[in-house]
XYZ file of C-alpha atoms in Angstrom:
723
model
C -25.860 0.130 158.208
C -29.434 1.518 158.768
C -31.155 3.407 155.958
C -30.742 7.586 156.451
C -33.995 9.393 155.875
C -33.141 12.633 153.514
C -35.774 15.597 153.272
C -34.966 17.117 149.781
C -37.402 20.022 149.833
C -41.233 20.782 151.206
C -42.180 19.692 147.478
C -40.852 16.180 147.699
C -41.757 13.361 150.551
C -39.369 11.590 152.247
C -36.786 9.046 150.667
C -34.935 6.220 152.294
C -31.511 5.918 151.119
C -28.558 3.167 151.577
C -25.503 4.602 152.751
C -23.448 4.185 149.650
C -26.656 5.806 147.579
C -26.585 8.837 150.172
C -23.057 9.200 149.603
C -23.508 9.547 145.805
C -26.265 11.644 146.244
C -24.172 14.221 148.318
C -21.745 14.208 145.925
C -24.520 15.374 142.999
C -25.790 18.042 145.543
C -22.304 19.355 145.835
C -22.103 19.709 141.970
C -25.437 21.117 141.660
C -26.104 23.293 144.477
C -29.127 24.384 145.375
C -31.148 21.954 142.866
C -34.249 23.519 144.236
C -33.681 26.798 143.640
C -33.195 29.564 140.581
C -29.906 29.452 138.272
C -26.994 28.696 140.689
C -23.130 29.168 140.498
C -22.465 26.084 142.943
C -23.502 23.746 139.970
C -20.197 24.644 138.605
C -17.588 22.730 140.790
C -15.261 21.265 137.645
C -13.388 24.445 137.200
C -14.605 27.138 139.863
C -13.746 30.599 138.796
C -10.344 31.844 140.342
C -11.177 35.438 141.455
C -7.248 36.432 141.245
C -7.060 35.465 137.736
C -6.517 38.056 135.455
C -9.848 39.453 133.706
C -11.389 41.646 131.336
C -13.069 44.803 133.150
C -16.036 45.373 130.945
C -17.813 42.904 128.287
C -20.257 43.991 125.828
C -23.113 41.569 124.938
C -23.967 41.562 121.124
C -27.105 39.572 121.578
C -30.958 40.042 123.180
C -33.030 37.601 125.008
C -32.363 34.944 127.491
C -28.791 34.497 125.954
C -27.816 37.976 126.787
C -29.257 37.431 130.189
C -27.131 33.912 130.593
C -23.604 35.622 129.338
C -24.649 38.638 131.988
C -24.904 35.967 135.227
C -21.686 34.586 134.305
C -20.087 37.829 134.082
C -21.281 39.100 137.537
C -19.977 36.075 138.899
C -16.702 36.231 137.755
C -16.939 40.369 138.438
C -17.032 41.549 135.020
C -18.966 44.811 134.352
C -21.592 44.165 131.563
C -22.890 46.172 128.496
C -26.257 45.511 126.719
C -27.125 46.662 123.400
C -30.722 46.927 122.483
C -33.055 47.803 119.449
C -35.979 50.477 120.175
C -38.366 47.617 120.952
C -36.205 46.234 123.214
C -35.380 49.192 125.389
C -37.410 47.888 128.937
C -36.255 44.277 127.879
C -34.915 41.793 130.842
C -31.055 41.945 129.409
C -30.817 45.494 129.221
C -32.057 46.033 132.876
C -29.381 43.063 134.092
C -26.810 44.884 132.722
C -24.547 47.880 134.218
C -25.376 49.749 130.985
C -27.523 49.865 127.954
C -26.771 51.284 124.364
C -29.649 51.988 122.028
C -28.209 50.573 118.508
C -31.021 50.773 116.071
C -34.635 49.865 115.017
C -36.494 46.842 115.475
C -35.216 44.730 112.389
C -32.101 43.138 113.284
C -30.468 44.372 110.300
C -31.008 47.737 111.386
C -29.865 47.040 115.028
C -28.241 43.741 116.172
C -26.460 43.022 112.921
C -25.407 46.525 112.722
C -21.643 45.986 113.211
C -20.752 49.451 113.041
C -23.045 50.484 115.682
C -22.335 47.501 118.132
C -18.368 48.752 117.706
C -19.368 52.218 118.269
C -21.110 51.313 121.763
C -17.945 49.351 122.552
C -16.123 52.844 122.219
C -18.667 54.607 124.242
C -18.699 52.341 127.112
C -15.048 51.336 127.140
C -15.866 47.683 126.696
C -12.994 45.465 126.050
C -14.497 42.343 124.572
C -17.664 41.597 122.904
C -19.487 38.317 123.823
C -21.814 37.405 120.585
C -23.986 34.981 122.250
C -25.742 32.875 119.492
C -27.331 33.855 116.229
C -27.124 37.254 114.781
C -23.101 37.827 114.431
C -21.613 35.011 116.556
C -20.257 33.502 113.559
C -19.474 36.321 111.267
C -15.824 36.212 110.531
C -16.121 39.933 109.191
C -17.344 41.365 112.857
C -14.279 39.174 114.554
C -12.092 41.005 112.128
C -13.489 44.331 112.852
C -13.515 44.127 116.338
C -10.027 42.963 115.812
C -8.982 46.276 114.255
C -10.841 48.127 116.892
C -8.689 46.935 119.746
C -11.560 44.722 120.698
C -11.480 41.135 121.882
C -14.052 38.786 120.159
C -15.088 36.424 123.045
C -15.438 33.133 120.443
C -12.641 31.232 117.939
C -10.078 33.282 115.565
C -11.396 34.429 111.775
C -9.414 31.509 110.513
C -11.870 28.804 112.387
C -14.985 31.214 111.692
C -14.267 31.149 108.060
C -13.585 27.614 107.525
C -16.495 26.426 109.601
C -18.821 29.241 108.604
C -18.585 27.864 105.013
C -20.466 24.240 104.846
C -18.526 23.661 101.766
C -14.907 24.303 103.432
C -15.771 22.842 106.785
C -16.672 19.814 104.924
C -13.151 19.623 103.247
C -11.339 20.689 106.436
C -12.889 17.649 108.355
C -11.891 15.460 105.779
C -8.527 16.681 106.105
C -8.609 15.991 109.842
C -10.137 12.554 109.351
C -13.786 12.834 110.444
C -16.293 11.090 108.792
C -18.214 13.062 106.315
C -21.505 12.817 104.687
C -21.792 11.762 100.600
C -22.514 15.048 98.828
C -21.802 17.678 96.237
C -18.547 19.702 97.090
C -19.445 22.805 95.512
C -22.271 25.768 95.048
C -25.098 25.186 93.447
C -26.100 28.012 91.456
C -29.832 27.445 89.900
C -32.800 25.039 90.467
C -32.139 23.269 87.502
C -28.559 22.519 88.793
C -30.061 21.759 91.916
C -32.456 18.925 90.476
C -29.259 17.655 88.348
C -27.287 17.188 91.505
C -29.797 15.842 93.540
C -30.770 13.190 90.680
C -26.989 12.075 90.706
C -26.940 11.741 94.723
C -30.015 10.113 94.564
C -33.171 11.165 96.683
C -33.720 12.344 99.002
C -31.306 14.983 99.757
C -30.728 17.860 102.154
C -30.820 21.228 100.496
C -28.954 23.713 102.695
C -27.422 27.219 103.017
C -23.943 27.068 103.370
C -23.827 29.828 105.723
C -25.360 29.693 109.064
C -27.148 26.897 111.031
C -30.025 26.795 113.195
C -32.371 24.922 110.818
C -32.761 28.050 108.593
C -32.162 27.726 104.707
C -32.503 23.875 104.893
C -35.252 22.286 103.007
C -35.675 18.328 102.571
C -36.453 17.254 98.948
C -37.460 13.565 97.665
C -38.222 14.570 94.003
C -37.654 17.242 91.720
C -40.305 19.280 92.176
C -39.392 19.535 96.026
C -35.625 20.436 94.894
C -36.832 23.221 92.950
C -38.767 24.591 95.858
C -36.680 23.933 98.317
C -33.613 25.550 96.523
C -35.923 28.811 95.931
C -36.994 28.763 99.935
C -33.516 27.804 101.375
C -31.882 30.605 99.094
C -34.223 33.170 100.221
C -34.388 32.033 103.753
C -30.208 32.161 103.539
C -29.978 35.422 102.253
C -32.446 36.990 105.088
C -30.731 35.055 107.738
C -27.165 35.302 107.161
C -26.935 37.751 103.696
C -25.462 34.885 102.183
C -27.556 32.880 99.422
C -25.015 30.057 98.574
C -26.584 26.661 98.609
C -24.945 22.899 98.580
C -26.902 19.910 98.282
C -26.009 16.506 100.221
C -27.246 12.892 100.682
C -29.928 13.306 103.547
C -29.575 10.284 105.782
C -32.859 8.873 106.567
C -33.994 8.190 110.056
C -31.088 9.296 111.879
C -30.093 10.372 115.371
C -28.468 14.167 115.938
C -25.861 13.765 118.236
C -23.386 16.659 118.849
C -20.060 16.975 120.656
C -19.358 20.109 122.698
C -15.379 20.957 122.515
C -13.373 23.125 124.309
C -9.838 24.653 123.224
C -7.263 27.473 124.104
C -4.770 29.498 122.183
C -2.197 27.417 123.422
C -2.920 23.949 121.575
C -5.029 22.538 124.005
C -8.312 21.073 123.314
C -11.013 18.525 124.655
C -14.441 17.189 124.564
C -17.164 17.593 126.997
C -19.228 14.432 125.934
C -22.251 14.553 123.930
C -25.591 15.789 123.457
C -28.604 13.964 121.919
C -30.634 16.611 119.982
C -32.894 14.292 117.641
C -36.303 15.634 118.507
C -36.557 18.352 115.567
C -39.272 20.264 113.562
C -38.397 22.248 110.386
C -34.245 21.207 111.506
C -34.795 23.148 114.677
C -34.208 21.478 117.836
C -37.156 21.016 120.280
C -35.667 18.691 123.122
C -32.473 17.736 123.805
C -30.714 15.915 126.551
C -27.077 14.771 127.925
C -25.735 12.235 127.723
C -27.536 10.294 124.762
C -29.296 7.165 125.983
C -27.957 5.787 122.491
C -24.119 5.876 122.883
C -21.804 3.282 124.110
C -18.698 4.328 125.881
C -16.538 3.477 122.432
C -18.604 5.514 120.100
C -18.485 8.519 122.643
C -14.956 8.369 122.433
C -14.423 8.148 118.940
C -16.763 11.041 118.154
C -15.077 13.129 120.746
C -11.336 12.379 119.535
C -12.651 13.187 116.022
C -14.375 16.474 117.293
C -11.186 17.300 119.021
C -9.074 16.429 116.082
C -11.060 19.328 114.002
C -10.998 21.869 116.529
C -6.712 21.351 116.154
C -7.088 21.282 112.505
C -8.507 24.562 112.194
C -6.749 26.326 115.229
C -10.159 26.501 117.382
C -9.747 28.614 120.410
C -12.933 28.815 122.339
C -16.263 26.687 123.077
C -17.658 24.695 120.017
C -19.861 22.669 118.817
C -19.379 19.359 116.229
C -22.436 18.204 115.043
C -22.972 14.288 114.106
C -25.226 12.326 112.256
C -25.289 8.918 113.725
C -27.036 5.782 112.092
C -28.890 2.479 113.857
C -25.205 1.058 113.551
C -23.930 4.003 115.422
C -21.777 5.450 112.444
C -21.360 8.754 112.493
C -21.034 11.543 110.022
C -19.611 15.212 110.133
C -22.576 17.702 109.985
C -21.222 21.137 110.620
C -19.496 22.814 113.566
C -21.128 25.415 115.263
C -18.500 28.190 116.147
C -20.303 29.521 119.102
C -22.146 28.654 122.181
C -25.133 26.381 121.416
C -28.806 26.934 122.622
C -28.878 23.942 124.411
C -25.332 24.523 126.372
C -26.949 24.564 130.093
C -27.605 20.300 129.689
C -23.604 19.959 129.197
C -23.083 22.323 132.296
C -25.252 20.312 134.456
C -23.789 16.998 133.671
C -20.108 18.517 133.434
C -20.139 20.907 136.039
C -18.171 23.164 133.580
C -19.360 26.978 133.053
C -19.184 27.157 129.234
C -19.253 30.978 129.332
C -16.702 31.434 131.778
C -14.468 29.190 129.774
C -14.759 31.489 126.710
C -13.993 34.403 128.840
C -11.093 32.662 129.959
C -9.781 31.557 126.736
C -10.375 35.037 124.986
C -7.893 36.447 127.457
C -5.599 34.351 126.580
C -5.663 31.857 129.478
C -5.019 28.219 129.005
C -7.193 25.440 129.887
C -7.048 24.234 133.414
C -8.905 20.898 132.705
C -7.812 17.468 131.005
C -10.036 15.297 129.433
C -9.585 13.077 132.245
C -11.359 15.616 134.601
C -14.413 15.674 132.398
C -17.271 13.673 134.118
C -20.695 12.604 133.342
C -22.781 13.187 136.419
C -26.594 12.797 136.491
C -28.706 13.627 133.655
C -30.143 16.578 132.185
C -33.166 17.410 129.782
C -33.619 21.083 127.974
C -36.992 21.675 126.012
C -37.305 24.859 124.067
C -40.367 26.781 125.203
C -41.493 28.949 122.525
C -44.431 31.509 121.541
C -45.812 29.138 118.939
C -48.677 27.285 118.067
C -47.701 23.351 118.090
C -51.220 22.512 116.274
C -49.779 24.288 113.019
C -47.056 22.287 111.764
C -45.625 21.626 114.829
C -45.338 25.027 116.112
C -46.115 28.767 113.710
C -45.092 31.820 115.755
C -47.596 33.685 118.255
C -47.146 37.110 118.954
C -48.327 39.013 121.974
C -47.669 40.488 125.770
C -46.981 37.873 128.636
C -49.926 39.229 130.664
C -49.206 36.471 133.350
C -45.848 34.670 133.691
C -44.434 31.888 136.374
C -41.522 29.834 136.024
C -41.551 26.534 137.775
C -38.368 26.671 139.790
C -40.116 25.974 142.982
C -39.981 22.312 141.673
C -36.737 21.261 142.373
C -33.931 20.278 140.006
C -35.164 22.927 136.981
C -32.987 25.606 135.746
C -34.729 28.363 133.882
C -32.944 30.347 131.126
C -35.054 33.176 129.671
C -34.924 36.505 128.935
C -38.498 37.507 129.446
C -40.767 38.274 132.530
C -44.566 39.211 133.274
C -45.377 42.266 130.716
C -42.775 41.122 128.219
C -43.501 41.443 124.400
C -42.973 38.835 122.156
C -42.410 40.498 118.424
C -42.247 39.211 114.936
C -38.927 40.542 114.784
C -37.132 38.040 116.756
C -36.878 34.383 117.898
C -39.967 33.459 119.714
C -38.433 31.302 122.390
C -39.450 32.176 125.766
C -37.288 30.090 128.069
C -34.872 27.010 127.698
C -36.708 24.808 130.251
C -33.717 22.574 132.099
C -34.382 19.404 134.529
C -31.326 17.312 135.712
C -31.531 14.481 138.397
C -29.462 10.902 139.140
C -30.951 9.662 135.984
C -32.866 9.785 132.747
C -36.105 9.203 134.325
C -35.763 11.231 137.360
C -34.723 14.404 134.847
C -38.097 13.471 132.659
C -40.492 13.272 135.708
C -39.047 16.318 137.212
C -39.338 18.017 133.620
C -43.243 16.911 133.178
C -43.835 18.106 136.829
C -42.021 21.931 135.620
C -44.257 21.682 132.630
C -47.313 21.214 134.515
C -46.495 24.445 136.447
C -45.440 26.664 133.841
C -47.519 29.378 133.638
C -47.706 31.570 130.474
C -50.416 33.533 129.473
C -51.068 36.061 126.673
C -49.217 34.153 123.729
C -49.901 30.268 122.493
C -46.997 28.167 123.606
C -45.910 24.709 122.789
C -46.129 23.138 125.964
C -48.415 20.770 125.078
C -46.200 19.131 122.946
C -43.311 19.082 124.850
C -45.026 17.343 127.769
C -46.633 14.751 125.228
C -43.323 14.004 124.050
C -41.554 13.590 127.541
C -44.608 10.941 128.376
C -44.827 9.304 124.785
C -43.744 5.832 125.036
C -40.803 5.672 122.399
C -39.282 9.111 123.786
C -39.239 7.297 127.148
C -37.349 4.439 125.791
C -34.761 6.448 124.109
C -36.152 5.062 120.894
C -35.900 8.336 118.994
C -34.622 9.824 115.802
C -34.624 13.160 113.690
C -37.711 11.904 111.888
C -39.448 11.513 115.417
C -42.174 14.397 115.407
C -43.510 12.919 111.815
C -43.468 9.149 112.882
C -44.767 9.895 116.256
C -47.768 12.191 115.193
C -48.217 11.605 111.271
C -51.335 13.849 111.235
C -49.570 16.738 112.961
C -50.036 17.176 116.693
C -53.542 17.082 118.196
C -53.092 17.688 121.642
C -52.682 14.861 124.777
C -54.656 12.237 123.978
C -56.690 10.962 126.662
C -57.613 7.564 127.966
C -61.290 7.314 128.793
C -60.392 7.103 132.225
C -58.327 10.495 132.158
C -60.781 12.008 130.356
C -63.423 11.121 132.894
C -60.978 12.491 135.616
C -60.362 15.423 133.882
C -64.079 15.940 133.410
C -65.022 15.181 136.862
C -62.541 18.191 138.203
C -64.139 20.557 135.747
C -67.652 19.700 137.247
C -66.083 19.843 140.854
C -64.949 23.435 139.926
C -68.469 24.417 138.151
C -69.863 23.596 141.660
C -67.371 25.548 143.662
C -68.197 28.400 141.226
C -71.804 28.236 141.757
C -71.384 28.192 145.102
C -69.460 31.229 145.468
C -72.658 32.839 143.206
C -74.740 32.448 145.839
C -75.538 34.976 148.604
C -74.857 33.665 152.361
C -75.450 35.116 155.640
C -73.106 34.604 158.447
C -71.906 31.491 156.896
C -68.811 30.078 155.662
C -68.976 29.267 152.053
C -65.901 27.141 152.066
C -67.601 24.487 153.839
C -70.035 23.958 150.899
C -73.138 24.859 153.448
C -76.294 25.481 151.796
C -79.019 22.907 150.678
C -80.134 24.158 147.152
C -76.614 22.836 146.480
C -76.162 19.737 148.393
C -76.480 18.018 144.680
C -76.689 19.489 140.936
C -77.636 17.709 137.997
C -75.408 19.307 135.035
C -75.045 18.368 131.116
C -71.016 18.120 130.437
C -69.657 18.600 126.593
C -66.024 18.333 125.699
C -66.057 18.535 121.699
C -68.341 15.658 120.533
C -68.664 14.080 123.942
C -71.791 14.713 125.723
C -73.115 13.232 128.793
C -74.626 13.913 131.991
C -73.493 14.330 135.742
C -74.608 14.616 139.208
C -72.398 16.572 141.626
C -73.008 16.717 145.622
C -71.022 17.486 148.579
C -69.412 14.623 150.609
C -67.187 14.355 153.491
C -64.068 16.979 152.831
C -64.567 16.599 149.167
C -67.158 16.791 146.161
C -68.438 13.764 144.706
C -68.885 13.620 140.957
C -71.213 10.708 139.458
C -71.718 9.640 135.849
C -74.199 7.455 136.314
C -77.991 7.293 136.649
C -77.908 6.073 140.023
C -75.882 8.975 141.529
C -73.344 6.759 143.428
C -69.778 8.753 143.312
C -67.467 7.796 141.018
C -64.926 10.202 141.339
C -64.154 12.031 145.043
C -62.429 15.189 144.353
C -60.714 16.914 147.278
C -61.518 20.671 147.931
C -58.201 21.841 149.186
C -57.486 23.986 146.108
C -57.741 27.762 145.420
C -59.644 28.426 142.275
C -57.699 31.734 142.330
C -54.375 30.094 142.345
C -52.775 30.032 138.569
C -51.766 26.578 139.335
C -53.436 23.794 141.668
C -52.765 20.604 142.616
C -56.165 18.380 142.802
C -56.537 14.792 144.222
C -59.236 12.977 142.727
C -59.614 9.502 144.302
C -56.328 10.270 146.334
C -54.441 10.560 142.821
C -52.900 14.143 142.466
C -52.566 16.046 139.450
C -51.452 19.811 138.370
C -53.570 21.515 136.484
C -54.259 25.121 135.545
C -57.764 26.933 134.837
C -56.984 29.012 131.888
C -60.429 30.602 131.449
C -63.543 30.648 133.291
C -67.229 31.737 132.039
C -70.559 30.815 133.429
C -71.238 28.247 131.072
C -67.809 26.739 130.110
C -64.257 26.153 131.833
C -61.126 26.075 130.017
C -58.361 23.313 131.939
C -55.031 22.573 130.989
C -54.699 18.963 132.061
C -51.426 16.642 131.290
C -50.139 19.851 129.257
C -53.464 20.245 126.755
C -55.911 22.412 126.960
C -59.481 21.190 127.137
C -62.712 23.279 126.547
C -65.435 21.957 128.726
C -69.028 23.099 128.398
C -71.304 22.742 131.559
C -74.832 23.623 131.414
C -77.723 23.066 134.021
C -80.323 20.709 132.419
C -82.679 23.793 131.976
C -80.079 25.551 130.008
C -79.070 22.714 127.906
C -82.894 22.126 126.955
C -82.898 25.594 125.879
C -79.693 25.371 123.891
C -81.095 23.161 121.491
C -83.089 25.795 119.896
C -80.169 27.847 119.531
C -79.039 28.570 115.865
C -75.539 27.799 115.088
C -73.028 30.203 113.332
C -72.301 29.578 109.634
C -68.702 28.304 109.455
C -66.668 29.964 106.578
C -65.669 28.272 103.417
C -62.244 28.268 103.986
C -61.674 26.921 100.500
C -62.463 29.888 99.097
C -59.853 32.273 101.159
C -56.100 32.266 101.900
C -55.780 32.809 105.676
C -52.389 33.773 107.580
C -51.613 31.056 110.062
C -49.340 33.202 111.603
C -48.351 37.059 112.136
C -45.810 37.755 109.682
C -44.463 39.578 106.942
C -45.558 39.675 103.293
C -42.351 38.630 101.095
C -44.373 38.208 98.259
C -47.867 38.445 96.317
C -48.256 36.263 93.432
C -51.680 36.971 92.128
C -54.024 39.596 91.547
C -57.691 39.971 91.073
C -58.959 38.498 87.768
C -56.577 35.612 87.624
C -57.154 32.499 87.680
C -55.837 30.170 90.245
C -55.547 26.528 90.554
C -55.694 24.031 93.596
C -52.034 23.664 94.942
C -50.727 26.957 93.249
C -48.504 29.469 95.380
C -50.507 32.624 96.286
C -48.408 34.218 98.401
C -45.267 33.725 101.019
C -45.479 34.977 104.678
C -42.213 35.195 106.645
C -42.026 35.318 110.628
C -38.753 34.811 112.507
C -36.828 34.541 108.994
C -38.765 31.344 108.385
C -40.640 31.597 105.152
C -44.187 30.182 104.692
C -45.544 29.563 101.332
C -49.582 29.588 101.217
C -51.397 27.588 98.547
C -54.751 27.730 97.148
C -56.931 25.115 98.226
C -59.279 25.288 95.315
C -59.467 26.311 91.771
C -61.515 29.511 91.047
C -60.977 33.176 90.076
C -59.315 35.452 92.436
C -61.697 38.193 93.814
C -59.656 39.933 95.997
C -56.175 40.361 97.210
C -56.029 41.997 100.524
C -52.140 42.427 101.019
C -48.759 43.994 99.806
C -45.353 42.951 99.801
C -43.967 44.223 102.988
C -47.154 44.742 104.744
C -47.408 43.268 107.911
C -50.416 40.594 108.897
C -52.165 39.006 111.714
C -52.844 35.538 112.541
C -56.116 34.415 110.870
C -56.039 37.426 108.816
C -57.786 36.979 105.614
C -55.339 37.595 102.718
C -56.900 36.651 99.475
C -60.176 35.581 98.743
C -61.596 33.640 95.484
C -64.896 33.858 93.965
């Protein structure tokens, strides 16, 4: 049969498919619905919403941000009214605007609002909400909260109290996992009470060890220790973070499995003894034990291993009478041996990629189960359809330890949903404020396709087109990972980031040709700007008329690279030459607008998606292949004059302690007049419940201490000075 031509959208070129492939693609489109648009209910085809089924009338979402918005979307599809709760600083947040009702529950700190159980229960009573969906984080895994809701005849959209208690304590969860015949990691089965005891146990187990909070998850309260000193520090900081994040400072120690993969199994179980697994998610790309990029399925697992892991996950769910959506996390070594890590008794951040490949709405299933309905699905109904990738777009600086938080207002914000096969789960909009009080996540960017390569390619295009201004973000790191050789091959582990970036992330490392292409585009933009500065009478400046701009000699500098360029007009293009003869090295199309936040530019007929971040008369800041590059451009005269300019003296940073991020001062361990030695702890700063110890980088006497415990500090603020 002759090939069919199928036009995907205006953003795609026509592709020819053979008839069998066309059938498969048609099935894919039925699963995912309008893949070129925003979040669509059409992706959920495996178990569609039954409008005749009994449901809750009103649900309160005890959370904020993107996960609150995500739950509200499904509630709307199900015809359920929603109540949003919010702190004072979240009064105008997106989730508040989306809900049918909104209730103020306290001040900005989570302990005074989103963790205030009595306020949330009172909000349920005021609004008549019959159930609470906790999202993830905050009270989502609190058995105390679930019990209080039950006492007030309010349904908890999550597992039963027994499961919350059993899986919420890592010591008990490990014991229960063993009873369910689930493979477990060697370690100490008890609570570690002191730093000295932690060192003793670590020696007995054998370094490296993982020191982690008995309660909670999400990477908080977790430290890897390879020696006694690291074990002492790890115990101290894990204890403090656990107390701050979960109100429970108990710590345990277990063997750290070096270079494993982090693969988790999504499970669903109802209150009638039915349970199944929805395949796996690969979550190995992590920093500070927090996931950065996830994908489903895993490129590493085979069918037999997937089935074995799934069966063990279901066995654990049945052992604890689990009833809701939950996730059993495993560490998997190079031989496909897998070990139980923990069970998250809630909706996971990365749940959208499972939804994409299975067609199952996990929020809908949680609500149905909480209402008492049986699962309609059997294990044989759960497919693996295509491939999905999620990256967590954060307001943070990836150049600082792979991501220290950034705060500020989103002065410009455009999601790349026009790319096609893109889903953006976000809780922000242009004008939203990213504060120090909550997690700095901006969006969960999800792409899906028929295979892994297609999902990766769509993701790269989406990241290139994602416009975020006002805060520092981690898109440069995300994009670089997605195009890095080991990741593309699927050769990844939880040690991926330190292996690939041993000296930290430095931005996209351009090849010589890529560097020249980026610089040529900068020269083209500069040339067009010069044209705009000119005054013309009765002429169309877009046609590049004007003899004085037929050719322009300029000096270009990017970091330590400096060279001369000749820019001239061509036939419907601008020519850029880096050679003394002036012959064109690069022909750049003129069909892009300098006023657009994102533009596609053709250079020697090769297309790039770029962003012009900043523009001054002498420099441009371009986002090229995800990374921002500062390009300094001067005329020959300006270059000659600049040689006589004095350089601003640089601060001797060895004599000062500077805050690497905005945050709150948790402790100050020095005072004026003290002698400090290199490597000594001077203070601790906390942001988004993660603690950072700041050390002296030189030996000297403390001159001034500019902070007090409890104060809020800004990024780059001088905290302590040495003489």
